[in-house]
Coordinates of C-alpha atoms in Angstrom, one line a residue:
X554 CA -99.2 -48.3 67.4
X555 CA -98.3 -47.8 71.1
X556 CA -100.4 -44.7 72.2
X557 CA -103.2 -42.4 71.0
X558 CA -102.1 -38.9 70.1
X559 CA -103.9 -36.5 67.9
X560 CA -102.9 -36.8 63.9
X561 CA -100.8 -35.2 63.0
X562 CA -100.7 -32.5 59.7
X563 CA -98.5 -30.0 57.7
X564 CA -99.8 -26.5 58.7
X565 CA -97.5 -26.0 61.6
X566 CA -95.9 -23.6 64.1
X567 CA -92.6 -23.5 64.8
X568 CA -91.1 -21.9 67.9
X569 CA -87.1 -21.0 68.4
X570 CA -85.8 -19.7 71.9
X571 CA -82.5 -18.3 72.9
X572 CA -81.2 -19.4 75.8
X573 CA -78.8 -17.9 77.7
X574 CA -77.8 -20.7 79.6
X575 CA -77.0 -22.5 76.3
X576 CA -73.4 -22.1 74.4
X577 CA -73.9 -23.4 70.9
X578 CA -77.9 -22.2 70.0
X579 CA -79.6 -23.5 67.5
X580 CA -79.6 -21.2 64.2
X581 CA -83.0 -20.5 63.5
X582 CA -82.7 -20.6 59.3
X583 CA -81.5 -24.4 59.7
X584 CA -84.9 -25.2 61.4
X585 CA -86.9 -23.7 59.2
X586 CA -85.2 -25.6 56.3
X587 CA -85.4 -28.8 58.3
X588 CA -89.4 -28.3 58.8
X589 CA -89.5 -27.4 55.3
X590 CA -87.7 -31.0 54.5
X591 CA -90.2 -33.4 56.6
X592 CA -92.7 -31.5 54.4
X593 CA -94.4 -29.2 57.1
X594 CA -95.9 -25.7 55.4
X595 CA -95.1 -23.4 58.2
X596 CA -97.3 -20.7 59.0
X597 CA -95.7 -18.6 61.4
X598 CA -92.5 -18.6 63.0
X599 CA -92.4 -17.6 67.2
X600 CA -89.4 -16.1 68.7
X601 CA -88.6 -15.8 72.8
X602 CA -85.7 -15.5 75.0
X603 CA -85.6 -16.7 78.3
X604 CA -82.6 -18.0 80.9
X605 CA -83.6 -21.6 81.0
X606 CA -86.2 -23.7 80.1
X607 CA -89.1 -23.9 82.2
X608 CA -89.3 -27.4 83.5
X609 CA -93.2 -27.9 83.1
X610 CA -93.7 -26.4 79.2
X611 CA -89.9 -25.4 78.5
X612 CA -91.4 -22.1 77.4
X613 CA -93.2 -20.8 79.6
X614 CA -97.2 -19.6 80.3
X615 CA -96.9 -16.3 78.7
X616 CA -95.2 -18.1 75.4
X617 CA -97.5 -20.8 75.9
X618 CA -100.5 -18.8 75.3
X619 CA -99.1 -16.8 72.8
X620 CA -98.1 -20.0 70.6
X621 CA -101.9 -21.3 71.0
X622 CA -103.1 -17.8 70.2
X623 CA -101.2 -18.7 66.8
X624 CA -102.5 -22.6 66.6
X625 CA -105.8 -21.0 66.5
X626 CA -105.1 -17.6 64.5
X627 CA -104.3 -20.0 61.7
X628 CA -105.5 -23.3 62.4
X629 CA -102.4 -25.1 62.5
X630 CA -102.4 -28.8 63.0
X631 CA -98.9 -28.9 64.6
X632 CA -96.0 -27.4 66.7
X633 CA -92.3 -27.9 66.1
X634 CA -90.1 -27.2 69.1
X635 CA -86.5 -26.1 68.1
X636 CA -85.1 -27.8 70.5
X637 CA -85.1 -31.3 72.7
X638 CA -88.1 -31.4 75.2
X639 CA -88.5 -33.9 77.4
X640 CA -91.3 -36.2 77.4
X641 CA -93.4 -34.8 80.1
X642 CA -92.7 -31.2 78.8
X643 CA -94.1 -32.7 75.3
X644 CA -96.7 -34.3 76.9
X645 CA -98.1 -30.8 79.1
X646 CA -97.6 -28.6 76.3
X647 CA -99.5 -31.3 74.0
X648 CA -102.4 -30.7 76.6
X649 CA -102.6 -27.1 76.4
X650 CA -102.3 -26.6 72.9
X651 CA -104.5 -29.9 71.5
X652 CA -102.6 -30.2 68.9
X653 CA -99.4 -32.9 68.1
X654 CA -96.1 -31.2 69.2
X655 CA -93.0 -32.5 67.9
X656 CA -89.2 -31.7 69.0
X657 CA -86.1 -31.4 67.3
X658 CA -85.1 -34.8 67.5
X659 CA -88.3 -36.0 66.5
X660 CA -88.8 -33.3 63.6
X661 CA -85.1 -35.3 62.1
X662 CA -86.3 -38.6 63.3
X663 CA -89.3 -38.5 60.7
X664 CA -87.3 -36.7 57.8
X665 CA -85.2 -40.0 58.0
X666 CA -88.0 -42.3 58.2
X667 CA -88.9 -40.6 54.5
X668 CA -85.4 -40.8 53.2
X669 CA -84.6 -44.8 54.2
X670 CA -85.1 -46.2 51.2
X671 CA -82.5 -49.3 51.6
X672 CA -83.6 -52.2 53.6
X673 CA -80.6 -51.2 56.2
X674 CA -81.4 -47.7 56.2
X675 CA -85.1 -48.3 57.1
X676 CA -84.2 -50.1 59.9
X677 CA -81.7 -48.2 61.3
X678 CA -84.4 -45.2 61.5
X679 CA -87.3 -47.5 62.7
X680 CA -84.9 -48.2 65.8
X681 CA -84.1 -44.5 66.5
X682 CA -87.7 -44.2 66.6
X683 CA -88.1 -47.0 68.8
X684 CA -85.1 -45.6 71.3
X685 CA -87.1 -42.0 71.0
X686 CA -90.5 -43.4 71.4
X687 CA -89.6 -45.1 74.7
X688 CA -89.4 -42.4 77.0
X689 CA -92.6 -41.4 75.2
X690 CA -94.6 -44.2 76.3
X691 CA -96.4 -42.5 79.4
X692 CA -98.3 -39.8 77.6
X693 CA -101.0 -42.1 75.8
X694 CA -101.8 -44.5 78.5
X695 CA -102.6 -42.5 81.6
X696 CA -106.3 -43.0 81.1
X697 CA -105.9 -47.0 81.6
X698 CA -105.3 -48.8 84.8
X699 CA -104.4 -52.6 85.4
X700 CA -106.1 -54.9 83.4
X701 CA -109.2 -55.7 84.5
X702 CA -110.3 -59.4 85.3
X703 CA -113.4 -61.0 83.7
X704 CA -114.2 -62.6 80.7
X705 CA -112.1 -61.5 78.4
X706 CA -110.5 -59.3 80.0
X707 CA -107.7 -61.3 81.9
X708 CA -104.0 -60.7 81.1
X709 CA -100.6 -61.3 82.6
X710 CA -101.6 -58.5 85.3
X711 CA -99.3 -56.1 83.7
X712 CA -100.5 -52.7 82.7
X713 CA -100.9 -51.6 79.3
X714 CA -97.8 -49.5 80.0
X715 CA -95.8 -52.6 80.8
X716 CA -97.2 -54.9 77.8
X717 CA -96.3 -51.8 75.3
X718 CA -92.7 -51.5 76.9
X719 CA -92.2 -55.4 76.8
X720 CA -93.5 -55.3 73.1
X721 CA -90.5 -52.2 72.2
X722 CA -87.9 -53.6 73.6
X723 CA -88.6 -57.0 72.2
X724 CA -88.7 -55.1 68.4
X725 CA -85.5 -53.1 69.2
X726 CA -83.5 -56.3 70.6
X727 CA -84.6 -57.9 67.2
X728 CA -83.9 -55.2 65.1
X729 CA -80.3 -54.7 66.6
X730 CA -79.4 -58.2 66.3
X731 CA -80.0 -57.7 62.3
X732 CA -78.2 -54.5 62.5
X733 CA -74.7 -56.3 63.5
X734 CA -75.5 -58.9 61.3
X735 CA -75.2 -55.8 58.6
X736 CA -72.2 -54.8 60.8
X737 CA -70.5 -57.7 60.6
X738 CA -71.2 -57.8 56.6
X739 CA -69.5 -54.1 56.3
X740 CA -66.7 -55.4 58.4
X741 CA -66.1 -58.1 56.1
X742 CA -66.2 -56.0 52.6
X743 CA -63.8 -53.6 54.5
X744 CA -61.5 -56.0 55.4
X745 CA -61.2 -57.4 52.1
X746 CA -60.7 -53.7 50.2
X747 CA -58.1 -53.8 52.7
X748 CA -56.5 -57.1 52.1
X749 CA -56.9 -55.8 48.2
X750 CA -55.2 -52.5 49.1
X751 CA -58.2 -50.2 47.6
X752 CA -58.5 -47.2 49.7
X753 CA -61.6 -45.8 50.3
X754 CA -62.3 -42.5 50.2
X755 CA -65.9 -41.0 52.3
X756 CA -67.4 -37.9 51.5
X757 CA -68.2 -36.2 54.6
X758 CA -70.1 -32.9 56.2
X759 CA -72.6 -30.8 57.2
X760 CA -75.8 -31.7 55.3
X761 CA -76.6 -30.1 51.8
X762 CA -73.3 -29.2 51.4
X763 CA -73.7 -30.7 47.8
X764 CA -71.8 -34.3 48.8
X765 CA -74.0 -36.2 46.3
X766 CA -73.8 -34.1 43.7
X767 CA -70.3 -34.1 44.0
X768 CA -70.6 -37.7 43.9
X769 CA -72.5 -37.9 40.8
X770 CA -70.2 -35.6 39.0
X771 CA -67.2 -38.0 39.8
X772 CA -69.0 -41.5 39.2
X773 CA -71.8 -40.8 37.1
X774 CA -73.6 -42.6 39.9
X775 CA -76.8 -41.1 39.7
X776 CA -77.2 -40.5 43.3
X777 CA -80.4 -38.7 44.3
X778 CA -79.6 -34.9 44.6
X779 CA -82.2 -32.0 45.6
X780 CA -81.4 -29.1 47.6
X781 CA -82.7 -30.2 50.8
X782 CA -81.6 -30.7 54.3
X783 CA -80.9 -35.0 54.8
X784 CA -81.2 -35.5 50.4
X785 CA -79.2 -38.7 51.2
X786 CA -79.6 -40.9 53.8
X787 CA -78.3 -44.4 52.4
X788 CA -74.6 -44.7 52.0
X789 CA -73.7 -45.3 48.2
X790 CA -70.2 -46.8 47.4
X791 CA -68.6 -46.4 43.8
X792 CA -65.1 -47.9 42.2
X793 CA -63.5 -44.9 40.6
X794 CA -60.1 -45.4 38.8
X795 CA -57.6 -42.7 39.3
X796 CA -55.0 -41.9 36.6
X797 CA -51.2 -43.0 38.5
X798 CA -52.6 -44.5 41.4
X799 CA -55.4 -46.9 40.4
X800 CA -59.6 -47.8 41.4
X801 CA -60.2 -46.4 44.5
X802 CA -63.8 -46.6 46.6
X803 CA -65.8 -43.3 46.8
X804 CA -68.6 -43.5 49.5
X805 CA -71.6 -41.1 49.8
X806 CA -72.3 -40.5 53.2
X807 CA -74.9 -39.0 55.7
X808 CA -75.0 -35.0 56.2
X809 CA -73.8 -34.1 59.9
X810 CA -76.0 -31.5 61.2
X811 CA -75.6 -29.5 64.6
X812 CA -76.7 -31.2 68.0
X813 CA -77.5 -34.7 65.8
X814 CA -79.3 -36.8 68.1
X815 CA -77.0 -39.0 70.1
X816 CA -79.5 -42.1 69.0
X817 CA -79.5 -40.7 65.2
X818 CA -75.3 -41.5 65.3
X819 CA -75.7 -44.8 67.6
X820 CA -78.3 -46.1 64.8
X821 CA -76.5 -45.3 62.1
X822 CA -73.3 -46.4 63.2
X823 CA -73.3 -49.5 60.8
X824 CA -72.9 -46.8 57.8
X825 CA -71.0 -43.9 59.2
X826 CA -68.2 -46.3 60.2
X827 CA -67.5 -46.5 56.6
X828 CA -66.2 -42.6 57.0
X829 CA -64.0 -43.8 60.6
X830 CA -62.5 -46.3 58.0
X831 CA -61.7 -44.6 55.7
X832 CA -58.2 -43.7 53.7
X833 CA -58.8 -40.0 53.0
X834 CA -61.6 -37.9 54.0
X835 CA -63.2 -35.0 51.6
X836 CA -64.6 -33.0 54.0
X837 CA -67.4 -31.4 51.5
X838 CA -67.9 -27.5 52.7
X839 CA -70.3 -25.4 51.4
X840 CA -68.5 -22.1 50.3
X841 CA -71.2 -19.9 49.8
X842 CA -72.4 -20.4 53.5
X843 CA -72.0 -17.6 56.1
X844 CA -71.3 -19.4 58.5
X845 CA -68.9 -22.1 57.0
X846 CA -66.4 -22.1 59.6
X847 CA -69.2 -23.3 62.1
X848 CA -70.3 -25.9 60.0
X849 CA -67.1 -27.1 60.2
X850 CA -66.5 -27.4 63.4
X851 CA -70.0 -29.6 63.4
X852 CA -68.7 -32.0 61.3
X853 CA -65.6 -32.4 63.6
X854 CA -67.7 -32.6 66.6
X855 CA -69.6 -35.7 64.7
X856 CA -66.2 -37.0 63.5
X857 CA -64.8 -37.0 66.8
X858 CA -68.0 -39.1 67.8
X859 CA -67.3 -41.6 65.7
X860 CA -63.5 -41.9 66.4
X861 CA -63.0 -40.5 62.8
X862 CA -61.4 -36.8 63.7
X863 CA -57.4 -38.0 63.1
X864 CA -57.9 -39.0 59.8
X865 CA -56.3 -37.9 56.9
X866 CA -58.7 -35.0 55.0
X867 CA -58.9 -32.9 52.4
X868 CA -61.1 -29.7 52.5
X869 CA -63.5 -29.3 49.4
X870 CA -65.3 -25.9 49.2
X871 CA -68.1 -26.7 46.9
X872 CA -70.5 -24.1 45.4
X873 CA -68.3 -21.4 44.1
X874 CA -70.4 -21.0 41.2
X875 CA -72.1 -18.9 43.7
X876 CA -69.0 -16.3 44.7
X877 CA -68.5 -13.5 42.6
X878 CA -64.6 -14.1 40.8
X879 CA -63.3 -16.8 42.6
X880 CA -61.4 -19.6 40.3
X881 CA -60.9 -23.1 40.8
X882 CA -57.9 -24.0 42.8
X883 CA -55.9 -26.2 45.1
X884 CA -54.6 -24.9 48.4
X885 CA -51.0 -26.5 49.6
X886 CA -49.2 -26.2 52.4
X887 CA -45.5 -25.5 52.6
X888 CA -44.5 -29.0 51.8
X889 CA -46.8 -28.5 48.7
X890 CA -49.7 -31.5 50.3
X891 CA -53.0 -30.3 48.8
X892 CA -54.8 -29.1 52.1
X893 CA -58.0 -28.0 49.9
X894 CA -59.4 -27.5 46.8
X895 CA -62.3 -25.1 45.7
X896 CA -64.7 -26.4 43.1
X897 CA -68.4 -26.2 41.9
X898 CA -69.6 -29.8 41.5
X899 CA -73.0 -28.1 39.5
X900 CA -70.8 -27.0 36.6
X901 CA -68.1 -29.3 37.4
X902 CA -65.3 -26.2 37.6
X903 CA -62.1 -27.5 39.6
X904 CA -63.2 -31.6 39.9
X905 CA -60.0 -31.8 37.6
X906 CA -58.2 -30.6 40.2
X907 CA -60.2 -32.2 43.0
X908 CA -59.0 -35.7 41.2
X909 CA -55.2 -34.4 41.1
X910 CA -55.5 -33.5 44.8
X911 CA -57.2 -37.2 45.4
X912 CA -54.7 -38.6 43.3
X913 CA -51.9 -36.5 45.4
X914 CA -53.0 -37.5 48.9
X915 CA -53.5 -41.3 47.7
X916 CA -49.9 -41.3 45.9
X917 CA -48.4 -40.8 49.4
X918 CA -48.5 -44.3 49.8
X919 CA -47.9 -45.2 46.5
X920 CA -44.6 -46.3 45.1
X921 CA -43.4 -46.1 41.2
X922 CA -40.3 -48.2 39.3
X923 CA -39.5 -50.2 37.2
X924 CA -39.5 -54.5 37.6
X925 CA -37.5 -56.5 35.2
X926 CA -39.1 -59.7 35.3
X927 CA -38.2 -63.2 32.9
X928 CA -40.4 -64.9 31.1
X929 CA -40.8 -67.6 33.6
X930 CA -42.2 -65.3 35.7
X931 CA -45.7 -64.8 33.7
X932 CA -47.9 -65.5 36.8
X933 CA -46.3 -62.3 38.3
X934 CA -46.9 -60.4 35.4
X935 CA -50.5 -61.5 34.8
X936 CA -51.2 -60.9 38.3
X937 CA -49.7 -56.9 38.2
X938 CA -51.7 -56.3 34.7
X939 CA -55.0 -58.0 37.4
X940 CA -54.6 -55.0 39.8
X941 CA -53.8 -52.3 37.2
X942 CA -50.5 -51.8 38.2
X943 CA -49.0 -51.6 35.0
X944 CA -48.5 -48.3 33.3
X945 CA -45.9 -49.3 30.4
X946 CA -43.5 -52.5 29.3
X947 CA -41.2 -52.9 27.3
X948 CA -39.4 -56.5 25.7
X949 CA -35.6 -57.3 26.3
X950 CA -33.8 -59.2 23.4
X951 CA -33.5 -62.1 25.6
X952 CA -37.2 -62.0 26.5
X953 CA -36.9 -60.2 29.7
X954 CA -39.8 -57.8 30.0
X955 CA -39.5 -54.2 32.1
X956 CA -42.5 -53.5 33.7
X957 CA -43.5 -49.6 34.9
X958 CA -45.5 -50.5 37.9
X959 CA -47.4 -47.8 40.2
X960 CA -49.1 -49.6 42.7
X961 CA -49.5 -49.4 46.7
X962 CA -46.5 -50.4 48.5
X963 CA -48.0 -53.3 50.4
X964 CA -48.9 -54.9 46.9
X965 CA -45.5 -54.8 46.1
X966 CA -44.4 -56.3 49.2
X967 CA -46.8 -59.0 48.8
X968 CA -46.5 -60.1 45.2
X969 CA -42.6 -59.9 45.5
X970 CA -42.6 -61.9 48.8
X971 CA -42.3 -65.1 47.2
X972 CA -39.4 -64.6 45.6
X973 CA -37.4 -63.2 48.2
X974 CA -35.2 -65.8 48.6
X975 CA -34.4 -66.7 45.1
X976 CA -31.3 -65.6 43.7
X977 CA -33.0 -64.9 40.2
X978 CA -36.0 -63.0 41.0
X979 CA -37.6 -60.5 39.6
X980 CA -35.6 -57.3 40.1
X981 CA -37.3 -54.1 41.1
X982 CA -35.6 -50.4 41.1
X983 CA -37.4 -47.3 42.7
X984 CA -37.9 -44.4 40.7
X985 CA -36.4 -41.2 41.8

């Protein structure tokens, strides 16, 4: 649309460097699987260590030639850099190799343009894409100078350059203006699951962890599931009613992977500000993962991004169906607060006691008792039977009805509130 650069294709060539300069590098078996995800068949896999990055083609002459040596070996159509170049590296290794050469960023940027499949989703990617393809401009355009006069040929006497960068900031100014419009819509449902007293609880963590599947298994959603890096990509929200403490809202979130592009979280800030509002995080881990604890610590580097890292979680180490002898179970601390649970949301082992745990961590802020109420009062009743409240009533002789309530505590307060001031109002006793 904005510059020429050779087509791309699937056969490709990925190259992973270690850098010694870097703390946190890359791991090697995540790119592969994200290459794998945007479809590419790769062909060979090129390895190098070096100090730092060299600043005209990031790896190097003697890696350079070795990497087209490869392109032509097996006539690969592109070249995946496991890492973030900048756009005149991509742009001088682009002219060595002949062939398209794509970054890590832009290797994630395309496997979400395949995923959007909501009207929201697509354009959060399409303005990723535009942010990225901004500092791109420069690489398709050198042959062109200032538009030429003539018949014609007369323009505003910008370059071709300036038009295109006049054009993208136009489309991104318009597509973030409908983007708080969606903003302002999420604020508005929040607000009013708020004002209802429904907690929410978002499913979090590092991509393929098995979120969605774990979100099938409790809703019966339906949620697309393969094993793949970025399966899910559109947030998907579900009422789910919990036995002694009521409907709660599940959400289905994005996967966290390491180094996300800064852009990636700014786009798609609309949905993953359903996780920083959140009641209770499950913060889905993959048990069967070496390197679990890492993964962790990704998800609470994304979390902290989004002003998301206080809040309340539970840890749920999915996949056990793939250790040898380990049971379902909850983990407490010494107060007894379920910290963790261990489940397999495949064979659905331990989601019992993933809904206990929930059910646990919710109750907190729950309150149980008993509410004598008269007959006059039938609004009140009607409107406690409205939120589920009621577990059990029983009738008086004179007509009086006892109600068993469990229900959150600001419901309480506000449903009572009326009668606070009346001498002969519904009377309400704790239980012990």
């Amino acid at each position: 649309m904005f510059f020429d650069r050779p087509e791309s294709g699937e056969l490709a060539v990925l190259v992973h460097l270690e850098l010694s300069a870097v703390d946190s590098p890359e791991d090697p078996r995540e790119f592969e699987e994200l290459a794998l995800s945007a479809g590419a068949d790769p062909v060979t896999f090129i390895f190098g260590q070096r100090a730092k990055p060299d600043p005209r083609t990031f790896v190097g002459r003697g890696k350079l030639e070795e990497i087209q040596q490869a392109v032509k070996e097996h006539g690969a159509e592109l070249v995946i850099f496991d890492h973030n170049l900048s756009p005149s590296q991509e742009r001088n290794v682009e002219r060595e190799l002949r062939c398209r050469v794509l970054d890590r960023t832009g290797l994630i940027l395309d496997i979400f343009a395949q995923r959007a499949r909501t009207h929201e989703g697509k354009l959060q990617v399409e303005l990723a894409q535009l942010r990225h393809m901004a500092t791109r401009l420069v690489r398709g355009w050198t042959h062109l100078e200032r538009q030429k006069g003539g018949i014609g040929l007369r323009g505003p006497g910008e370059t071709q350059l300036e038009t295109d960068r006049r054009l993208l900031r136009a489309r991104i100014d318009s597509i973030e203006k409908r983007l708080e419009k969606v903003r302002r819509q999420r604020d508005q449902g929040r607000r009013a699951r708020t004002r209802a007293e429904v907690p929410t609880v978002s499913l979090v963590g590092y991509t393929n962890a098995g979120k969605s599947t774990l979100f099938n298994r409790l809703t019966d959603a339906g949620v697309y599931v393969r094993d793949q890096l970025f399966a899910t990509l559109d947030p998907t929200m579900r009422r789910v009613e919990l036995p002694s403490v009521g409907g709660m809202i599940l959400a289905d979130t994005v996967g966290f992977v390491s180094h996300l592009p800064h852009r990636l979280v700014e786009a798609f800030r609309a949905t993953l500000e359903e996780a920083a509002s959140a009641t209770l995080l499950l913060h889905v881990v993959d048990a069967a993962a070496d390197d679990r604890l890492h993964l962790m610590e990704e998800v609470q580097l994304v979390l902290e991004e989004i002003d998301a890292a206080d809040l309340p979680q539970l840890v749920v180490y999915n996949k056990i169906d793939l250790l040898a002898a380990k049971e379902p179970t909850i983990d407490r601390d010494a107060d007894g607060v379920p910290r963790a649970v261990w489940v397999s949301a495949v064979t659905g082992a331990g989601c019992d006691l993933l809904v206990e745990a929930i059910s646990e961590r919710l109750g907190e802020q729950m309150v149980r008792g008993q509410l004598l109420v008269a007959p006059r009062h039938g609004r009140l009743r009607a409107q406690l039977y409205e939120i589920n409240a009621v577990k059990h009533e029983a009738y008086r002789d004179n007509g009086d009805v006892e109600l068993e309530l469990v229900l959150p505590r600001g419901d309480l307060q506000r449903l009572l509130a009326p009668y606070a001031d009346a001498g002969d109002g519904p009377q309400w006793r704790a239980s012990e």
